[in-house]
């Protein structure tokens, strides 16, 4: 009886320590999440304040919300939203049209130079954007692509193409080669291998890569700021108009930034399951 009693006490003590550890880890997780989300929460709060309240020191935590800042921010929001949607969706689609066949060829039919090609594509991301903006600006000027949606889509496509090729190459590499061999025995052509095998089996990776491309294109500001002006200016450029010679309007800027991040936050929240599944796809064989 004494042995059983001691074993029961040890089990209860171990379970108590486990609950305490889980509670501490849960609390730490919430604190870390709060630290990451605090700038976003503060921006949303500032959007509902007046300019005086947004500038107040010490900060104002209790206030009467106002929608005046959103009314002013909506003035040029929808044209910029249209440009951002067109640029993000168009560039993502074009990057996949070009990148998926390249990734398939490098993964399923690699040559001796396949790794070199992948390394070269990755190396294009190492160069700082400011180092290429002058020749890009001159090329765009000569081709009449400045301040146009096709020019912006082309720029974002070249920016996301290495990401598409690298990520989809890693996903397609994880597909067992025996599946392709069986398809060849059945007389499948290369195009059928791509459309009927590689693409369907890589769909989790396609969703994850597409979401990342959309986010990168949506948030990009340097090329948009230098290659567009008014006709094709996306939301990332739209925010800058709230910094004027009269000063920086924090409340209006916060309202505009809230409107800018809202679509991608909603889309990311809806697609988070596909994103996690796609990022973990191929992590283990």
mmCIF file of C-alpha atoms in Angstrom:
data_model
loop_
_atom_site.group_PDB
_atom_site.id
_atom_site.type_symbol
_atom_site.label_atom_id
_atom_site.label_comp_id
_atom_site.label_asym_id
_atom_site.label_seq_id
_atom_site.Cartn_x
_atom_site.Cartn_y
_atom_site.Cartn_z
ATOM 1 C CA UNK A 1 0.000 0.000 0.000
ATOM 2 C CA UNK A 2 2.846 2.367 0.854
ATOM 3 C CA UNK A 3 4.466 1.768 -2.545
ATOM 4 C CA UNK A 4 1.198 2.428 -4.364
ATOM 5 C CA UNK A 5 0.631 5.583 -2.335
ATOM 6 C CA UNK A 6 4.113 6.874 -3.139
ATOM 7 C CA UNK A 7 3.626 6.105 -6.831
ATOM 8 C CA UNK A 8 0.326 7.999 -6.810
ATOM 9 C CA UNK A 9 1.900 11.001 -5.103
ATOM 10 C CA UNK A 10 4.750 11.040 -7.612
ATOM 11 C CA UNK A 11 2.290 10.861 -10.509
ATOM 12 C CA UNK A 12 0.232 13.736 -9.096
ATOM 13 C CA UNK A 13 3.371 15.795 -8.492
ATOM 14 C CA UNK A 14 4.581 15.137 -12.019
ATOM 15 C CA UNK A 15 1.189 16.077 -13.453
ATOM 16 C CA UNK A 16 1.189 19.268 -11.372
ATOM 17 C CA UNK A 17 4.653 20.221 -12.641
ATOM 18 C CA UNK A 18 3.550 19.494 -16.198
ATOM 19 C CA UNK A 19 0.479 21.735 -15.835
ATOM 20 C CA UNK A 20 2.599 24.491 -14.315
ATOM 21 C CA UNK A 21 5.124 24.267 -17.159
ATOM 22 C CA UNK A 22 2.370 24.302 -19.776
ATOM 23 C CA UNK A 23 0.797 27.310 -18.074
ATOM 24 C CA UNK A 24 4.097 29.211 -18.096
ATOM 25 C CA UNK A 25 4.690 28.347 -21.764
ATOM 26 C CA UNK A 26 1.160 29.426 -22.667
ATOM 27 C CA UNK A 27 1.581 32.723 -20.846
ATOM 28 C CA UNK A 28 4.957 33.291 -22.527
ATOM 29 C CA UNK A 29 3.406 32.561 -25.930
ATOM 30 C CA UNK A 30 0.656 35.114 -25.344
ATOM 31 C CA UNK A 31 3.189 37.723 -24.204
ATOM 32 C CA UNK A 32 5.344 37.188 -27.298
ATOM 33 C CA UNK A 33 2.269 37.379 -29.541
ATOM 34 C CA UNK A 34 1.189 40.580 -27.797
ATOM 35 C CA UNK A 35 4.645 42.086 -28.314
ATOM 36 C CA UNK A 36 4.455 41.362 -32.054
ATOM 37 C CA UNK A 37 0.861 42.559 -32.371
ATOM 38 C CA UNK A 38 1.222 45.678 -30.225
ATOM 39 C CA UNK A 39 2.388 47.982 -33.098
ATOM 40 C CA UNK A 40 -0.585 46.846 -35.187
ATOM 41 C CA UNK A 41 -3.002 47.324 -32.281
ATOM 42 C CA UNK A 42 -1.574 50.771 -31.537
ATOM 43 C CA UNK A 43 -1.877 51.774 -35.204
ATOM 44 C CA UNK A 44 -5.541 50.744 -35.263
ATOM 45 C CA UNK A 45 -6.219 52.659 -32.042
ATOM 46 C CA UNK A 46 -4.505 55.774 -33.426
ATOM 47 C CA UNK A 47 -6.708 55.586 -36.517
ATOM 48 C CA UNK A 48 -9.760 56.303 -34.380
ATOM 49 C CA UNK A 49 -8.186 59.238 -32.521
ATOM 50 C CA UNK A 50 -8.000 62.904 -33.410
ATOM 51 C CA UNK A 51 -4.650 64.326 -34.485
ATOM 52 C CA UNK A 52 -4.198 65.942 -31.064
ATOM 53 C CA UNK A 53 -4.891 62.647 -29.288
ATOM 54 C CA UNK A 54 -2.542 60.740 -31.604
ATOM 55 C CA UNK A 55 0.293 63.189 -30.778
ATOM 56 C CA UNK A 56 -0.524 63.433 -27.068
ATOM 57 C CA UNK A 57 2.184 62.743 -24.467
ATOM 58 C CA UNK A 58 1.582 60.695 -22.385
ATOM 59 C CA UNK A 59 -0.470 58.522 -24.753
ATOM 60 C CA UNK A 60 -4.255 58.681 -24.591
ATOM 61 C CA UNK A 61 -5.811 55.279 -23.917
ATOM 62 C CA UNK A 62 -9.405 56.320 -23.277
ATOM 63 C CA UNK A 63 -11.021 58.453 -25.979
ATOM 64 C CA UNK A 64 -14.149 58.867 -28.057
ATOM 65 C CA UNK A 65 -13.603 57.088 -31.408
ATOM 66 C CA UNK A 66 -13.970 59.117 -34.596
ATOM 67 C CA UNK A 67 -14.271 58.051 -38.237
ATOM 68 C CA UNK A 68 -13.037 61.366 -39.620
ATOM 69 C CA UNK A 69 -9.596 59.956 -40.421
ATOM 70 C CA UNK A 70 -11.069 57.095 -42.434
ATOM 71 C CA UNK A 71 -13.251 59.517 -44.378
ATOM 72 C CA UNK A 72 -10.151 61.483 -45.398
ATOM 73 C CA UNK A 73 -8.119 58.341 -46.104
ATOM 74 C CA UNK A 74 -10.798 56.897 -48.381
ATOM 75 C CA UNK A 75 -10.363 59.839 -50.763
ATOM 76 C CA UNK A 76 -7.660 58.160 -52.873
ATOM 77 C CA UNK A 77 -7.883 54.679 -51.431
ATOM 78 C CA UNK A 78 -9.874 52.805 -54.049
ATOM 79 C CA UNK A 79 -7.769 53.726 -57.119
ATOM 80 C CA UNK A 80 -4.653 52.681 -55.196
ATOM 81 C CA UNK A 81 -6.401 49.502 -54.035
ATOM 82 C CA UNK A 82 -7.231 48.651 -57.643
ATOM 83 C CA UNK A 83 -3.591 49.157 -58.639
ATOM 84 C CA UNK A 84 -2.317 47.040 -55.735
ATOM 85 C CA UNK A 85 -4.724 44.207 -56.509
ATOM 86 C CA UNK A 86 -3.861 44.271 -60.204
ATOM 87 C CA UNK A 87 -0.114 44.390 -59.549
ATOM 88 C CA UNK A 88 -0.113 41.707 -56.825
ATOM 89 C CA UNK A 89 -2.451 39.273 -58.574
ATOM 90 C CA UNK A 90 -1.026 39.891 -62.052
ATOM 91 C CA UNK A 91 2.594 39.509 -60.976
ATOM 92 C CA UNK A 92 1.840 36.377 -58.943
ATOM 93 C CA UNK A 93 0.029 34.772 -61.867
ATOM 94 C CA UNK A 94 2.792 35.661 -64.326
ATOM 95 C CA UNK A 95 5.497 34.470 -61.910
ATOM 96 C CA UNK A 96 3.759 31.083 -61.674
ATOM 97 C CA UNK A 97 3.276 30.830 -65.429
ATOM 98 C CA UNK A 98 7.025 31.303 -65.879
ATOM 99 C CA UNK A 99 8.286 29.687 -62.698
ATOM 100 C CA UNK A 100 6.314 26.435 -62.489
ATOM 101 C CA UNK A 101 7.670 24.927 -65.744
ATOM 102 C CA UNK A 102 11.178 26.030 -64.782
ATOM 103 C CA UNK A 103 10.878 24.461 -61.333
ATOM 104 C CA UNK A 104 9.490 21.250 -62.856
ATOM 105 C CA UNK A 105 12.335 20.986 -65.364
ATOM 106 C CA UNK A 106 15.000 21.653 -62.719
ATOM 107 C CA UNK A 107 13.453 19.166 -60.271
ATOM 108 C CA UNK A 108 12.436 16.277 -62.542
ATOM 109 C CA UNK A 109 14.868 16.614 -65.447
ATOM 110 C CA UNK A 110 17.944 18.235 -63.878
ATOM 111 C CA UNK A 111 21.118 18.771 -65.871
ATOM 112 C CA UNK A 112 24.661 19.340 -64.658
ATOM 113 C CA UNK A 113 23.981 23.075 -64.578
ATOM 114 C CA UNK A 114 20.676 22.885 -62.701
ATOM 115 C CA UNK A 115 22.202 23.759 -59.329
ATOM 116 C CA UNK A 116 24.117 26.602 -60.936
ATOM 117 C CA UNK A 117 20.916 27.993 -62.433
ATOM 118 C CA UNK A 118 19.194 27.839 -59.042
ATOM 119 C CA UNK A 119 22.134 29.543 -57.357
ATOM 120 C CA UNK A 120 22.185 32.266 -59.997
ATOM 121 C CA UNK A 121 18.469 32.933 -59.577
ATOM 122 C CA UNK A 122 18.911 33.170 -55.818
ATOM 123 C CA UNK A 123 21.882 35.503 -56.213
ATOM 124 C CA UNK A 124 19.662 38.055 -57.950
ATOM 125 C CA UNK A 125 17.973 38.616 -54.570
ATOM 126 C CA UNK A 126 21.282 39.568 -52.959
ATOM 127 C CA UNK A 127 21.708 42.843 -54.848
ATOM 128 C CA UNK A 128 20.195 45.841 -53.048
ATOM 129 C CA UNK A 129 17.314 47.439 -54.907
ATOM 130 C CA UNK A 130 18.959 50.863 -54.797
ATOM 131 C CA UNK A 131 21.850 49.467 -56.844
ATOM 132 C CA UNK A 132 19.648 48.753 -59.886
ATOM 133 C CA UNK A 133 17.039 51.487 -59.720
ATOM 134 C CA UNK A 134 18.871 53.923 -62.051
ATOM 135 C CA UNK A 135 19.259 51.507 -65.011
ATOM 136 C CA UNK A 136 15.734 50.209 -64.388
ATOM 137 C CA UNK A 137 14.357 53.727 -64.432
ATOM 138 C CA UNK A 138 16.131 54.491 -67.728
ATOM 139 C CA UNK A 139 14.910 51.231 -69.313
ATOM 140 C CA UNK A 140 11.351 51.888 -68.149
ATOM 141 C CA UNK A 141 11.538 55.446 -69.476
ATOM 142 C CA UNK A 142 12.693 54.302 -72.912
ATOM 143 C CA UNK A 143 10.030 51.576 -73.046
ATOM 144 C CA UNK A 144 7.313 53.970 -71.809
ATOM 145 C CA UNK A 145 6.585 51.744 -68.810
ATOM 146 C CA UNK A 146 6.900 54.426 -66.135
ATOM 147 C CA UNK A 147 3.736 54.873 -64.077
ATOM 148 C CA UNK A 148 1.953 51.984 -65.818
ATOM 149 C CA UNK A 149 0.410 48.816 -64.416
ATOM 150 C CA UNK A 150 2.183 46.542 -66.946
ATOM 151 C CA UNK A 151 5.497 48.006 -65.817
ATOM 152 C CA UNK A 152 4.657 47.447 -62.161
ATOM 153 C CA UNK A 153 3.469 43.893 -62.827
ATOM 154 C CA UNK A 154 6.674 43.137 -64.743
ATOM 155 C CA UNK A 155 8.791 44.502 -61.898
ATOM 156 C CA UNK A 156 7.000 42.479 -59.252
ATOM 157 C CA UNK A 157 7.188 39.372 -61.439
ATOM 158 C CA UNK A 158 10.971 39.562 -61.676
ATOM 159 C CA UNK A 159 11.070 40.174 -57.930
ATOM 160 C CA UNK A 160 9.015 37.055 -57.076
ATOM 161 C CA UNK A 161 10.175 34.707 -59.844
ATOM 162 C CA UNK A 162 13.223 33.365 -57.934
ATOM 163 C CA UNK A 163 10.979 32.684 -54.932
ATOM 164 C CA UNK A 164 8.526 30.694 -57.067
ATOM 165 C CA UNK A 165 11.257 28.646 -58.746
ATOM 166 C CA UNK A 166 13.094 27.834 -55.516
ATOM 167 C CA UNK A 167 10.046 26.940 -53.440
ATOM 168 C CA UNK A 168 8.272 24.940 -56.134
ATOM 169 C CA UNK A 169 11.534 23.191 -57.003
ATOM 170 C CA UNK A 170 11.836 22.011 -53.393
ATOM 171 C CA UNK A 171 8.218 20.779 -53.378
ATOM 172 C CA UNK A 172 8.488 18.970 -56.704
ATOM 173 C CA UNK A 173 11.769 17.351 -55.685
ATOM 174 C CA UNK A 174 9.963 15.622 -52.805
ATOM 175 C CA UNK A 175 7.562 13.835 -55.172
ATOM 176 C CA UNK A 176 8.772 10.218 -55.524
ATOM 177 C CA UNK A 177 10.448 9.700 -58.865
ATOM 178 C CA UNK A 178 8.780 6.277 -59.154
ATOM 179 C CA UNK A 179 5.498 8.050 -59.889
ATOM 180 C CA UNK A 180 7.020 9.657 -62.979
ATOM 181 C CA UNK A 181 8.529 6.329 -64.038
ATOM 182 C CA UNK A 182 5.127 4.646 -63.768
ATOM 183 C CA UNK A 183 3.583 7.430 -65.832
ATOM 184 C CA UNK A 184 6.230 7.006 -68.520
ATOM 185 C CA UNK A 185 5.494 3.274 -68.668
ATOM 186 C CA UNK A 186 1.844 4.186 -69.315
ATOM 187 C CA UNK A 187 2.956 6.446 -72.164
ATOM 188 C CA UNK A 188 2.584 9.824 -70.438
ATOM 189 C CA UNK A 189 4.248 12.761 -72.111
ATOM 190 C CA UNK A 190 6.234 15.436 -70.299
ATOM 191 C CA UNK A 191 3.266 17.795 -70.356
ATOM 192 C CA UNK A 192 1.035 15.137 -68.781
ATOM 193 C CA UNK A 193 3.659 14.515 -66.105
ATOM 194 C CA UNK A 194 3.586 18.215 -65.312
ATOM 195 C CA UNK A 195 -0.184 18.812 -65.386
ATOM 196 C CA UNK A 196 -1.391 15.432 -64.071
ATOM 197 C CA UNK A 197 1.329 14.557 -61.528
ATOM 198 C CA UNK A 198 3.650 17.358 -60.483
ATOM 199 C CA UNK A 199 1.113 20.168 -60.321
ATOM 200 C CA UNK A 200 -1.671 18.352 -58.406
ATOM 201 C CA UNK A 201 0.760 16.860 -55.889
ATOM 202 C CA UNK A 202 2.376 20.269 -55.331
ATOM 203 C CA UNK A 203 -0.822 22.221 -54.703
ATOM 204 C CA UNK A 204 -0.095 22.838 -50.996
ATOM 205 C CA UNK A 205 3.182 24.391 -52.052
ATOM 206 C CA UNK A 206 1.445 26.394 -54.756
ATOM 207 C CA UNK A 207 -0.947 27.923 -52.215
ATOM 208 C CA UNK A 208 1.849 28.777 -49.778
ATOM 209 C CA UNK A 209 4.105 30.253 -52.465
ATOM 210 C CA UNK A 210 1.250 32.244 -54.000
ATOM 211 C CA UNK A 211 0.379 33.746 -50.631
ATOM 212 C CA UNK A 212 3.995 34.762 -50.017
ATOM 213 C CA UNK A 213 4.223 36.312 -53.492
ATOM 214 C CA UNK A 214 1.020 38.268 -52.875
ATOM 215 C CA UNK A 215 2.317 39.558 -49.540
ATOM 216 C CA UNK A 216 5.703 40.576 -50.970
ATOM 217 C CA UNK A 217 4.087 42.353 -53.926
ATOM 218 C CA UNK A 218 1.506 44.019 -51.680
ATOM 219 C CA UNK A 219 4.141 45.354 -49.261
ATOM 220 C CA UNK A 220 6.764 46.419 -51.809
ATOM 221 C CA UNK A 221 7.356 50.166 -51.745
ATOM 222 C CA UNK A 222 10.814 51.035 -53.143
ATOM 223 C CA UNK A 223 10.236 50.177 -56.806
ATOM 224 C CA UNK A 224 6.645 51.418 -56.673
ATOM 225 C CA UNK A 225 7.788 54.735 -55.267
ATOM 226 C CA UNK A 226 10.418 55.226 -57.969
ATOM 227 C CA UNK A 227 8.638 53.741 -61.003
ATOM 228 C CA UNK A 228 5.113 55.071 -60.469
ATOM 229 C CA UNK A 229 3.628 58.479 -59.828
ATOM 230 C CA UNK A 230 -0.138 58.729 -59.877
ATOM 231 C CA UNK A 231 -1.743 56.521 -62.530
ATOM 232 C CA UNK A 232 -0.306 53.201 -61.323
ATOM 233 C CA UNK A 233 0.589 54.103 -57.722
ATOM 234 C CA UNK A 234 -0.294 51.202 -55.369
ATOM 235 C CA UNK A 235 -1.325 51.419 -51.725
ATOM 236 C CA UNK A 236 2.271 51.432 -50.502
ATOM 237 C CA UNK A 237 2.743 54.766 -52.298
ATOM 238 C CA UNK A 238 -0.710 56.005 -51.318
ATOM 239 C CA UNK A 239 0.312 56.040 -47.635
ATOM 240 C CA UNK A 240 3.090 58.527 -48.344
ATOM 241 C CA UNK A 241 0.697 61.296 -49.295
ATOM 242 C CA UNK A 242 -0.124 61.885 -45.618
ATOM 243 C CA UNK A 243 3.349 63.305 -45.065
ATOM 244 C CA UNK A 244 3.084 66.862 -46.378
ATOM 245 C CA UNK A 245 4.865 70.179 -45.995
ATOM 246 C CA UNK A 246 2.448 70.922 -43.160
ATOM 247 C CA UNK A 247 3.705 67.938 -41.193
ATOM 248 C CA UNK A 248 2.960 64.285 -40.590
ATOM 249 C CA UNK A 249 -0.684 63.524 -39.858
ATOM 250 C CA UNK A 250 -0.388 60.500 -37.580
ATOM 251 C CA UNK A 251 -4.093 59.783 -37.148
ATOM 252 C CA UNK A 252 -4.816 59.970 -40.887
ATOM 253 C CA UNK A 253 -1.669 57.959 -41.621
ATOM 254 C CA UNK A 254 -2.771 55.295 -39.147
ATOM 255 C CA UNK A 255 -6.217 55.142 -40.755
ATOM 256 C CA UNK A 256 -4.682 54.782 -44.224
ATOM 257 C CA UNK A 257 -2.242 52.113 -42.999
ATOM 258 C CA UNK A 258 -5.110 50.217 -41.378
ATOM 259 C CA UNK A 259 -6.990 50.217 -44.677
ATOM 260 C CA UNK A 260 -3.842 49.068 -46.480
ATOM 261 C CA UNK A 261 -3.073 46.100 -44.231
ATOM 262 C CA UNK A 262 -6.692 45.037 -43.751
ATOM 263 C CA UNK A 263 -7.130 43.119 -47.060
ATOM 264 C CA UNK A 264 -3.921 41.106 -46.714
ATOM 265 C CA UNK A 265 -4.642 40.402 -43.033
ATOM 266 C CA UNK A 266 -8.099 39.065 -43.860
ATOM 267 C CA UNK A 267 -6.777 36.989 -46.746
ATOM 268 C CA UNK A 268 -3.898 35.674 -44.642
ATOM 269 C CA UNK A 269 -6.265 34.730 -41.829
ATOM 270 C CA UNK A 270 -8.526 32.844 -44.234
ATOM 271 C CA UNK A 271 -5.614 31.069 -45.938
ATOM 272 C CA UNK A 272 -3.506 30.380 -42.837
ATOM 273 C CA UNK A 273 -4.301 26.661 -42.849
ATOM 274 C CA UNK A 274 -3.183 26.318 -46.473
ATOM 275 C CA UNK A 275 -0.086 28.389 -45.707
ATOM 276 C CA UNK A 276 0.983 26.203 -42.779
ATOM 277 C CA UNK A 277 0.251 23.051 -44.743
ATOM 278 C CA UNK A 278 2.196 24.301 -47.736
ATOM 279 C CA UNK A 279 5.209 25.473 -45.729
ATOM 280 C CA UNK A 280 5.397 22.122 -43.924
ATOM 281 C CA UNK A 281 4.860 20.133 -47.145
ATOM 282 C CA UNK A 282 8.085 18.376 -48.005
ATOM 283 C CA UNK A 283 9.698 19.173 -44.661
ATOM 284 C CA UNK A 284 9.942 15.461 -43.955
ATOM 285 C CA UNK A 285 10.042 12.648 -46.431
#
